[in-house]
Short mmCIF file of N, CA and C in Angstrom, two decimals:
data_model
loop_
_atom_site.label_atom_id
_atom_site.label_comp_id
_atom_site.label_asym_id
_atom_site.label_seq_id
_atom_site.Cartn_x
_atom_site.Cartn_y
_atom_site.Cartn_z
N MET A 1204 180.26 -17.11 19.78
CA MET A 1204 179.08 -17.34 19.43
C MET A 1204 178.22 -18.09 20.91
N ALA A 1205 176.95 -18.14 20.92
CA ALA A 1205 176.50 -18.88 22.42
C ALA A 1205 176.91 -20.45 22.65
N LYS A 1206 176.99 -20.53 23.80
CA LYS A 1206 177.22 -21.91 24.43
C LYS A 1206 175.58 -22.74 24.00
N THR A 1207 176.06 -23.74 23.48
CA THR A 1207 174.62 -24.56 23.80
C THR A 1207 174.48 -25.67 24.19
N VAL A 1208 173.43 -26.49 25.06
CA VAL A 1208 173.53 -27.23 26.06
C VAL A 1208 172.49 -28.59 25.69
N LEU A 1209 173.27 -29.37 25.73
CA LEU A 1209 172.44 -31.13 25.08
C LEU A 1209 172.64 -31.68 26.78
N LEU A 1210 170.82 -32.14 26.77
CA LEU A 1210 171.18 -32.77 28.43
C LEU A 1210 171.38 -34.42 27.87
N SER A 1211 171.54 -34.70 29.49
CA SER A 1211 172.38 -36.36 28.99
C SER A 1211 170.73 -37.18 29.67
N ASN A 1212 170.49 -38.43 29.16
CA ASN A 1212 169.22 -39.23 29.24
C ASN A 1212 168.63 -38.70 30.88
N ALA A 1213 169.70 -39.17 31.92
CA ALA A 1213 169.35 -38.97 32.83
C ALA A 1213 169.13 -37.70 33.76
N GLN A 1214 169.35 -36.30 32.85
CA GLN A 1214 169.16 -34.79 32.74
C GLN A 1214 167.60 -34.79 32.28
N ILE A 1215 167.18 -35.75 31.35
CA ILE A 1215 165.90 -35.30 30.88
C ILE A 1215 164.89 -36.15 31.59
N ARG A 1216 165.04 -37.44 31.90
CA ARG A 1216 164.39 -38.15 33.14
C ARG A 1216 163.88 -36.71 34.66
N GLN A 1217 165.30 -36.55 35.18
CA GLN A 1217 164.98 -35.69 36.11
C GLN A 1217 163.99 -34.61 35.64
N PHE A 1218 164.28 -33.88 34.65
CA PHE A 1218 163.38 -32.90 33.99
C PHE A 1218 162.19 -33.47 34.00
N TRP A 1219 161.63 -34.27 33.73
CA TRP A 1219 160.54 -34.39 32.97
C TRP A 1219 159.56 -34.93 34.53
N SER A 1220 160.61 -35.47 35.77
CA SER A 1220 160.05 -35.94 37.01
C SER A 1220 159.40 -34.52 37.73
N LEU A 1221 159.65 -33.36 37.09
CA LEU A 1221 159.59 -32.04 37.65
C LEU A 1221 158.43 -31.60 37.03
N VAL A 1222 157.80 -32.41 36.17
CA VAL A 1222 156.69 -31.51 35.20
C VAL A 1222 155.56 -32.10 35.64
N ASP A 1223 154.40 -31.52 35.80
CA ASP A 1223 152.79 -32.43 36.15
C ASP A 1223 151.98 -32.68 34.87
N ILE A 1224 152.70 -33.60 34.33
CA ILE A 1224 152.46 -34.05 33.14
C ILE A 1224 150.76 -34.82 32.77
N GLY A 1225 149.76 -33.67 32.63
CA GLY A 1225 148.38 -33.94 32.16
C GLY A 1225 148.18 -34.65 30.70
N GLU A 1226 146.81 -34.18 30.32
CA GLU A 1226 146.24 -34.72 29.25
C GLU A 1226 147.13 -33.75 28.06
N PRO A 1227 147.38 -33.91 27.01
CA PRO A 1227 147.75 -33.80 25.90
C PRO A 1227 147.93 -32.03 25.27
N ASP A 1228 146.55 -31.63 25.64
CA ASP A 1228 146.19 -30.06 25.35
C ASP A 1228 146.34 -29.50 26.69
N ASP A 1229 146.49 -29.75 27.74
CA ASP A 1229 145.68 -28.93 29.25
C ASP A 1229 147.60 -28.70 29.16
N CYS A 1230 147.91 -27.90 30.42
CA CYS A 1230 149.39 -27.10 30.87
C CYS A 1230 149.63 -28.08 31.50
N TRP A 1231 150.80 -28.09 31.91
CA TRP A 1231 151.71 -28.94 32.60
C TRP A 1231 152.49 -28.13 33.54
N PRO A 1232 152.23 -28.37 34.60
CA PRO A 1232 152.95 -27.25 35.47
C PRO A 1232 154.20 -27.89 35.91
N TRP A 1233 155.26 -27.12 35.78
CA TRP A 1233 156.60 -27.36 36.96
C TRP A 1233 155.91 -26.94 38.03
N ILE A 1234 156.75 -27.96 38.66
CA ILE A 1234 156.64 -28.36 40.42
C ILE A 1234 158.16 -28.15 40.63
N GLY A 1235 158.96 -28.03 40.26
CA GLY A 1235 160.44 -27.80 40.59
C GLY A 1235 160.67 -26.71 40.90
N ASN A 1236 161.87 -26.19 41.13
CA ASN A 1236 162.35 -24.62 41.70
C ASN A 1236 161.68 -23.39 40.92
N VAL A 1237 161.33 -22.09 41.47
CA VAL A 1237 160.51 -21.38 40.88
C VAL A 1237 161.43 -20.36 41.21
N GLY A 1238 161.82 -19.09 40.14
CA GLY A 1238 162.51 -17.78 39.93
C GLY A 1238 161.79 -17.09 40.14
N ARG A 1239 162.02 -15.73 41.07
CA ARG A 1239 161.84 -14.69 41.39
C ARG A 1239 160.61 -14.02 39.88
N GLY A 1240 161.00 -14.11 38.95
CA GLY A 1240 160.32 -13.82 38.15
C GLY A 1240 158.55 -14.94 37.65
N GLY A 1241 158.56 -15.88 38.26
CA GLY A 1241 157.57 -16.98 38.58
C GLY A 1241 157.68 -18.15 38.00
N TYR A 1242 158.89 -17.76 36.68
CA TYR A 1242 158.69 -19.29 35.73
C TYR A 1242 159.63 -20.27 36.52
N GLY A 1243 159.61 -21.66 36.11
CA GLY A 1243 160.36 -22.62 36.93
C GLY A 1243 161.90 -22.58 36.14
N ARG A 1244 162.67 -23.08 36.63
CA ARG A 1244 163.98 -22.74 36.86
C ARG A 1244 164.73 -24.42 37.00
N PHE A 1245 165.46 -24.68 36.24
CA PHE A 1245 166.04 -26.01 35.99
C PHE A 1245 167.57 -26.27 35.92
N ARG A 1246 168.44 -26.49 36.77
CA ARG A 1246 169.57 -26.53 36.73
C ARG A 1246 170.45 -27.33 35.90
N ILE A 1247 171.40 -26.83 35.15
CA ILE A 1247 172.30 -27.73 34.63
C ILE A 1247 173.36 -27.15 34.21
N GLY A 1248 174.15 -27.98 35.18
CA GLY A 1248 175.58 -27.81 35.72
C GLY A 1248 175.53 -26.63 36.80
N ALA A 1249 176.17 -25.69 36.54
CA ALA A 1249 175.78 -24.29 37.44
C ALA A 1249 175.17 -23.28 36.86
N SER A 1250 174.28 -23.62 35.74
CA SER A 1250 173.78 -22.64 35.37
C SER A 1250 172.28 -23.30 36.01
N LYS A 1251 170.86 -22.15 36.16
CA LYS A 1251 169.51 -22.14 36.00
C LYS A 1251 169.28 -21.96 34.53
N VAL A 1252 168.45 -22.75 33.93
CA VAL A 1252 167.58 -22.64 33.13
C VAL A 1252 165.95 -22.77 33.18
N GLY A 1253 165.32 -21.57 32.15
CA GLY A 1253 164.12 -21.62 32.46
C GLY A 1253 163.54 -22.90 31.63
N ALA A 1254 162.56 -23.47 32.62
CA ALA A 1254 162.14 -24.78 32.42
C ALA A 1254 161.42 -24.62 31.30
N HIS A 1255 160.26 -23.85 30.94
CA HIS A 1255 159.85 -23.98 29.42
C HIS A 1255 160.96 -23.84 28.78
N ARG A 1256 162.02 -23.03 28.41
CA ARG A 1256 162.96 -23.24 27.53
C ARG A 1256 163.36 -24.80 27.40
N VAL A 1257 163.68 -25.54 28.53
CA VAL A 1257 164.20 -26.86 28.55
C VAL A 1257 162.89 -27.76 27.74
N ALA A 1258 162.02 -27.46 28.10
CA ALA A 1258 160.68 -28.68 27.38
C ALA A 1258 160.62 -28.16 25.95
N LEU A 1259 160.62 -27.09 25.73
CA LEU A 1259 160.56 -26.93 24.36
C LEU A 1259 161.79 -27.33 23.36
N SER A 1260 162.93 -27.57 24.40
CA SER A 1260 164.06 -28.20 23.33
C SER A 1260 164.24 -29.47 23.45
N LEU A 1261 162.99 -29.78 24.44
CA LEU A 1261 163.21 -31.49 24.43
C LEU A 1261 162.05 -32.13 23.60
N GLU A 1262 161.19 -31.38 22.74
CA GLU A 1262 160.42 -31.20 21.86
C GLU A 1262 160.88 -32.02 20.68
N GLY A 1263 160.43 -33.31 19.95
CA GLY A 1263 160.81 -33.87 19.17
C GLY A 1263 162.06 -34.64 19.45
N PRO A 1264 163.29 -34.95 18.66
CA PRO A 1264 164.64 -35.28 18.77
C PRO A 1264 165.15 -33.64 19.90
N PRO A 1265 165.91 -34.17 20.74
CA PRO A 1265 166.52 -33.43 22.06
C PRO A 1265 167.40 -32.16 20.50
N GLN A 1266 167.39 -31.01 21.09
CA GLN A 1266 167.87 -30.04 20.48
C GLN A 1266 169.24 -29.66 21.01
N PRO A 1267 169.83 -28.55 20.86
CA PRO A 1267 170.96 -27.71 21.77
C PRO A 1267 169.82 -26.49 22.27
N LEU A 1268 170.33 -25.90 23.79
CA LEU A 1268 169.62 -25.13 24.31
C LEU A 1268 170.20 -23.72 23.95
N ALA A 1269 169.74 -23.20 22.93
CA ALA A 1269 170.66 -21.83 22.61
C ALA A 1269 170.60 -20.36 23.69
N PRO A 1270 171.17 -20.19 24.32
CA PRO A 1270 171.07 -18.86 25.55
C PRO A 1270 170.09 -17.59 25.15
N ASN A 1271 170.06 -17.33 23.46
CA ASN A 1271 169.33 -16.05 23.14
C ASN A 1271 168.02 -16.45 22.45
N ASP A 1272 167.89 -18.09 22.16
CA ASP A 1272 166.48 -18.44 21.98
C ASP A 1272 165.30 -18.27 23.06
N HIS A 1273 164.06 -17.63 22.72
CA HIS A 1273 163.16 -17.60 23.57
C HIS A 1273 162.17 -18.30 23.19
N ALA A 1274 161.53 -19.10 24.69
CA ALA A 1274 160.84 -20.29 24.43
C ALA A 1274 159.29 -19.36 24.86
N LEU A 1275 158.40 -18.67 23.74
CA LEU A 1275 157.26 -18.17 23.94
C LEU A 1275 156.26 -18.94 24.54
N HIS A 1276 155.61 -18.46 25.23
CA HIS A 1276 153.86 -19.12 25.42
C HIS A 1276 153.02 -18.69 24.78
N GLY A 1277 153.10 -18.11 23.72
CA GLY A 1277 151.73 -17.85 23.00
C GLY A 1277 150.68 -17.46 24.11
N ASP A 1278 149.52 -17.86 23.67
CA ASP A 1278 148.25 -17.92 24.50
C ASP A 1278 148.06 -18.48 25.88
N CYS A 1279 148.81 -19.38 25.93
CA CYS A 1279 149.22 -19.88 27.41
C CYS A 1279 149.67 -19.05 28.40
N SER A 1280 149.01 -18.35 29.21
CA SER A 1280 149.55 -17.23 30.02
C SER A 1280 150.24 -18.28 31.31
N ASP A 1281 150.41 -19.03 31.60
CA ASP A 1281 150.85 -19.79 32.63
C ASP A 1281 152.48 -19.66 32.65
N ARG A 1282 153.05 -18.92 33.68
CA ARG A 1282 154.50 -19.25 33.34
C ARG A 1282 155.25 -20.71 33.42
N LEU A 1283 154.18 -21.49 34.51
CA LEU A 1283 154.93 -22.50 34.62
C LEU A 1283 154.96 -23.87 33.60
N CYS A 1284 153.93 -23.26 32.97
CA CYS A 1284 153.57 -24.27 31.87
C CYS A 1284 154.64 -24.76 31.27
N CYS A 1285 154.91 -26.41 31.03
CA CYS A 1285 155.96 -26.88 30.40
C CYS A 1285 155.62 -27.93 29.01
N ASN A 1286 154.21 -27.98 28.85
CA ASN A 1286 153.47 -28.45 27.34
C ASN A 1286 153.94 -27.96 26.35
N PRO A 1287 155.17 -28.46 25.52
CA PRO A 1287 155.48 -28.44 24.54
C PRO A 1287 154.86 -27.67 23.38
N ARG A 1288 153.58 -27.99 23.29
CA ARG A 1288 151.97 -27.78 22.49
C ARG A 1288 151.89 -26.29 22.94
N HIS A 1289 151.97 -26.10 23.95
CA HIS A 1289 151.77 -24.57 24.11
C HIS A 1289 152.95 -23.65 24.41
N LEU A 1290 153.86 -24.07 23.68
CA LEU A 1290 155.23 -23.10 23.32
C LEU A 1290 155.91 -23.16 22.09
N ARG A 1291 156.59 -22.09 21.85
CA ARG A 1291 157.30 -21.89 20.60
C ARG A 1291 158.45 -20.96 20.39
N TRP A 1292 159.65 -21.52 19.55
CA TRP A 1292 160.71 -20.63 19.45
C TRP A 1292 160.19 -19.34 18.90
N GLY A 1293 160.97 -18.16 19.55
CA GLY A 1293 160.61 -16.88 19.20
C GLY A 1293 161.61 -15.85 19.58
N SER A 1294 161.30 -14.81 18.53
CA SER A 1294 162.52 -13.68 19.29
C SER A 1294 162.29 -13.00 20.59
N ASN A 1295 163.21 -11.92 20.70
CA ASN A 1295 162.58 -11.29 21.81
C ASN A 1295 161.67 -10.11 21.57
N GLU A 1296 161.77 -9.62 20.49
CA GLU A 1296 160.44 -8.67 19.81
C GLU A 1296 159.39 -9.73 19.84
N GLU A 1297 159.10 -11.05 19.08
CA GLU A 1297 158.25 -11.67 19.51
C GLU A 1297 157.45 -11.77 20.73
N ASN A 1298 158.37 -12.03 22.03
CA ASN A 1298 158.33 -12.34 23.09
C ASN A 1298 157.59 -11.02 23.72
N ILE A 1299 157.98 -9.66 23.46
CA ILE A 1299 157.35 -8.57 23.93
C ILE A 1299 156.18 -8.34 23.46
N ALA A 1300 155.85 -8.56 22.05
CA ALA A 1300 154.39 -8.30 21.12
C ALA A 1300 153.53 -9.37 21.84
N ASP A 1301 153.84 -10.36 22.24
CA ASP A 1301 152.54 -11.42 23.07
C ASP A 1301 152.24 -11.03 24.37
N MET A 1302 153.28 -10.53 25.07
CA MET A 1302 153.19 -9.94 26.61
C MET A 1302 152.16 -8.50 26.35
N LEU A 1303 152.50 -7.63 25.53
CA LEU A 1303 151.57 -6.46 25.47
C LEU A 1303 150.06 -6.80 24.41
N ARG A 1304 150.13 -7.74 23.59
CA ARG A 1304 148.78 -8.18 22.83
C ARG A 1304 147.79 -8.95 23.94
N LEU A 1305 148.43 -9.94 24.90
CA LEU A 1305 147.86 -10.70 25.88
C LEU A 1305 147.22 -9.65 27.59
N GLY A 1306 148.00 -8.57 27.55
CA GLY A 1306 147.86 -7.62 28.48
C GLY A 1306 148.44 -8.35 30.00
N ARG A 1307 149.64 -9.01 29.49
CA ARG A 1307 150.80 -9.35 30.46
C ARG A 1307 151.55 -8.41 30.96
N GLN A 1308 151.91 -7.37 30.53
CA GLN A 1308 152.66 -6.40 31.23
C GLN A 1308 152.60 -5.72 32.66
N ALA A 1309 153.03 -5.76 33.62
CA ALA A 1309 152.81 -5.24 34.67
C ALA A 1309 152.73 -4.06 34.38
N LYS A 1310 151.26 -3.46 35.33
CA LYS A 1310 150.80 -2.34 35.56
C LYS A 1310 150.59 -1.98 37.02
N GLY A 1311 150.47 -0.76 37.06
CA GLY A 1311 150.46 -0.16 38.86
C GLY A 1311 151.43 -0.42 39.56
N VAL A 1312 151.00 -1.03 40.63
CA VAL A 1312 151.57 -1.32 42.11
C VAL A 1312 152.13 -2.70 41.30
N GLY A 1313 151.97 -3.14 40.66
CA GLY A 1313 152.26 -4.78 40.47
C GLY A 1313 153.52 -4.82 39.30
N SER A 1314 153.82 -3.11 38.92
CA SER A 1314 155.03 -3.29 38.32
C SER A 1314 156.26 -3.41 38.86
N GLY A 1315 156.21 -2.94 40.01
CA GLY A 1315 157.40 -3.35 41.12
C GLY A 1315 158.14 -1.88 40.53
N ARG A 1316 158.15 -1.05 40.05
CA ARG A 1316 159.20 0.37 39.59
C ARG A 1316 158.32 1.31 40.26
N ASN A 1317 156.76 1.68 40.43
CA ASN A 1317 155.95 2.74 40.86
C ASN A 1317 156.84 3.37 42.12
N ARG A 1318 156.28 4.34 42.39
CA ARG A 1318 156.34 4.83 43.82
C ARG A 1318 155.17 5.59 44.17
N LEU A 1319 154.01 5.13 43.75
CA LEU A 1319 152.70 5.92 44.09
C LEU A 1319 151.46 4.31 44.04
N THR A 1320 150.60 4.64 45.29
CA THR A 1320 149.76 3.48 45.24
C THR A 1320 148.43 3.88 44.13
N GLU A 1321 147.44 2.72 44.14
CA GLU A 1321 146.36 3.08 43.37
C GLU A 1321 145.44 4.41 44.32
N GLU A 1322 145.82 4.36 45.29
CA GLU A 1322 144.93 5.39 46.65
C GLU A 1322 145.39 6.95 46.60
N VAL A 1323 146.87 6.77 46.39
CA VAL A 1323 147.82 8.03 46.30
C VAL A 1323 147.36 8.64 44.58
N VAL A 1324 147.09 7.52 43.88
CA VAL A 1324 146.72 7.79 42.55
C VAL A 1324 145.38 8.57 42.11
N ARG A 1325 144.68 8.45 42.64
CA ARG A 1325 143.36 8.85 43.05
C ARG A 1325 143.05 10.13 43.44
N TYR A 1326 143.98 10.07 44.95
CA TYR A 1326 144.30 11.29 45.26
C TYR A 1326 144.71 12.49 44.64
N VAL A 1327 145.78 12.72 44.10
CA VAL A 1327 146.32 13.50 43.04
C VAL A 1327 145.22 13.83 41.65
N ARG A 1328 144.94 12.67 41.44
CA ARG A 1328 143.68 13.10 40.56
C ARG A 1328 142.40 14.27 40.81
N ASP A 1329 142.26 13.83 42.03
CA ASP A 1329 141.30 14.37 42.73
C ASP A 1329 141.63 15.58 42.88
N SER A 1330 142.48 16.25 43.70
CA SER A 1330 143.43 16.96 44.30
C SER A 1330 143.42 18.20 43.91
N ASN A 1331 142.93 19.52 44.30
CA ASN A 1331 143.04 20.80 43.22
C ASN A 1331 144.33 21.25 44.30
N GLU A 1332 144.91 20.62 44.91
CA GLU A 1332 146.23 21.01 45.42
C GLU A 1332 147.49 21.19 44.28
N LEU A 1333 148.47 21.97 44.55
CA LEU A 1333 149.62 22.42 43.31
C LEU A 1333 150.61 21.27 43.30
N GLY A 1334 151.33 20.84 42.47
CA GLY A 1334 151.62 19.62 41.77
C GLY A 1334 153.26 19.50 42.75
N VAL A 1335 153.71 20.91 42.97
CA VAL A 1335 154.47 20.98 43.59
C VAL A 1335 154.74 20.23 45.13
N ALA A 1336 153.45 20.66 45.59
CA ALA A 1336 153.18 20.40 47.11
C ALA A 1336 152.45 18.67 47.29
N LEU A 1337 152.05 18.83 46.61
CA LEU A 1337 151.87 16.97 46.13
C LEU A 1337 153.33 15.78 45.94
N ALA A 1338 153.67 16.76 45.15
CA ALA A 1338 154.90 15.89 44.53
C ALA A 1338 156.33 16.11 46.26
N LYS A 1339 156.01 17.16 47.10
CA LYS A 1339 156.85 17.26 48.11
C LYS A 1339 155.73 15.63 49.16
N LYS A 1340 154.57 15.97 48.93
CA LYS A 1340 153.76 15.28 49.80
C LYS A 1340 153.93 13.55 50.02
N PHE A 1341 154.33 13.26 48.75
CA PHE A 1341 154.88 11.88 48.44
C PHE A 1341 155.79 11.90 48.07
N GLY A 1342 156.86 12.36 47.83
CA GLY A 1342 158.42 12.04 47.98
C GLY A 1342 158.72 11.91 46.20
N VAL A 1343 157.86 12.48 45.47
CA VAL A 1343 157.98 12.17 43.77
C VAL A 1343 157.98 13.39 43.27
N SER A 1344 158.54 13.58 41.94
CA SER A 1344 158.84 14.92 41.27
C SER A 1344 157.76 14.95 40.82
N THR A 1345 157.72 16.65 40.69
CA THR A 1345 156.27 17.02 40.24
C THR A 1345 156.19 16.59 38.58
N ALA A 1346 156.98 16.39 37.82
CA ALA A 1346 156.78 15.69 36.70
C ALA A 1346 156.06 14.75 36.61
N LEU A 1347 156.21 13.49 37.76
CA LEU A 1347 155.43 12.45 38.03
C LEU A 1347 153.79 12.73 38.47
N ILE A 1348 153.83 13.64 38.80
CA ILE A 1348 152.64 14.39 39.43
C ILE A 1348 151.60 14.58 38.17
N SER A 1349 152.59 15.47 37.00
CA SER A 1349 152.13 15.86 36.08
C SER A 1349 151.67 14.82 35.04
N LEU A 1350 152.45 13.76 34.81
CA LEU A 1350 151.99 12.81 34.24
C LEU A 1350 150.96 11.67 34.48
N VAL A 1351 150.67 11.97 36.11
CA VAL A 1351 149.63 10.91 36.65
C VAL A 1351 148.70 12.13 36.31
N ARG A 1352 148.17 12.85 36.37
CA ARG A 1352 147.28 14.11 36.14
C ARG A 1352 146.91 13.80 34.75
N ASN A 1353 147.38 13.89 34.15
CA ASN A 1353 147.24 14.06 32.43
C ASN A 1353 146.85 12.72 31.86
N ARG A 1354 147.18 11.49 32.76
CA ARG A 1354 146.64 9.55 32.56
C ARG A 1354 147.93 9.68 31.51
N LYS A 1355 149.08 10.33 31.55
CA LYS A 1355 150.26 9.44 31.30
C LYS A 1355 150.86 8.25 31.87
N VAL A 1356 150.78 7.97 32.92
CA VAL A 1356 151.08 7.17 33.47
C VAL A 1356 149.74 6.74 34.60
N TRP A 1357 149.88 5.50 34.94
CA TRP A 1357 148.90 4.74 35.49
C TRP A 1357 147.16 5.09 34.71
N ALA A 1358 147.32 4.87 33.21
CA ALA A 1358 146.21 5.38 32.63
C ALA A 1358 145.63 3.94 32.20
N HIS A 1359 145.77 3.20 32.87
CA HIS A 1359 144.90 1.96 33.32
C HIS A 1359 143.46 1.97 34.32
N LEU A 1360 144.06 2.98 35.46
CA LEU A 1360 143.46 3.28 36.39
C LEU A 1360 142.14 4.37 36.20
N PRO A 1361 141.06 3.97 36.01
CA PRO A 1361 139.63 4.95 36.01
C PRO A 1361 139.72 5.93 36.93
#
């Protein structure tokens, strides 16, 4: 069973001191530590927990923070937002569906997994060179060159 965590009153005060609380319907940005993914991180003992998850767990009576629950931002696209009105609990599947619905998935150069740039993709699509030659020139597989040319990848690029 997943370990749950309840925060002490001192930890709750410390947490909210790291949130720029504004008007009730505004985003409340996290001003503390930010992790690599761009989400606020709050230290609880030896662990760091998503600040938005902590904020949502503190809405109403304090609730245990279960590691497998996802705090979804829904229509609020600000990863640093800790306003409980902008958050809701959901499953991993709901989190992915929100990401796709709102177009928040990384594309092209922003995905971090790509081996090409927009300039190279345009070059490949406009080129009459054989796929083997292009693959060698850019250090990728011929399969990737084919996927680029057939718009199976980098489809967002006109």
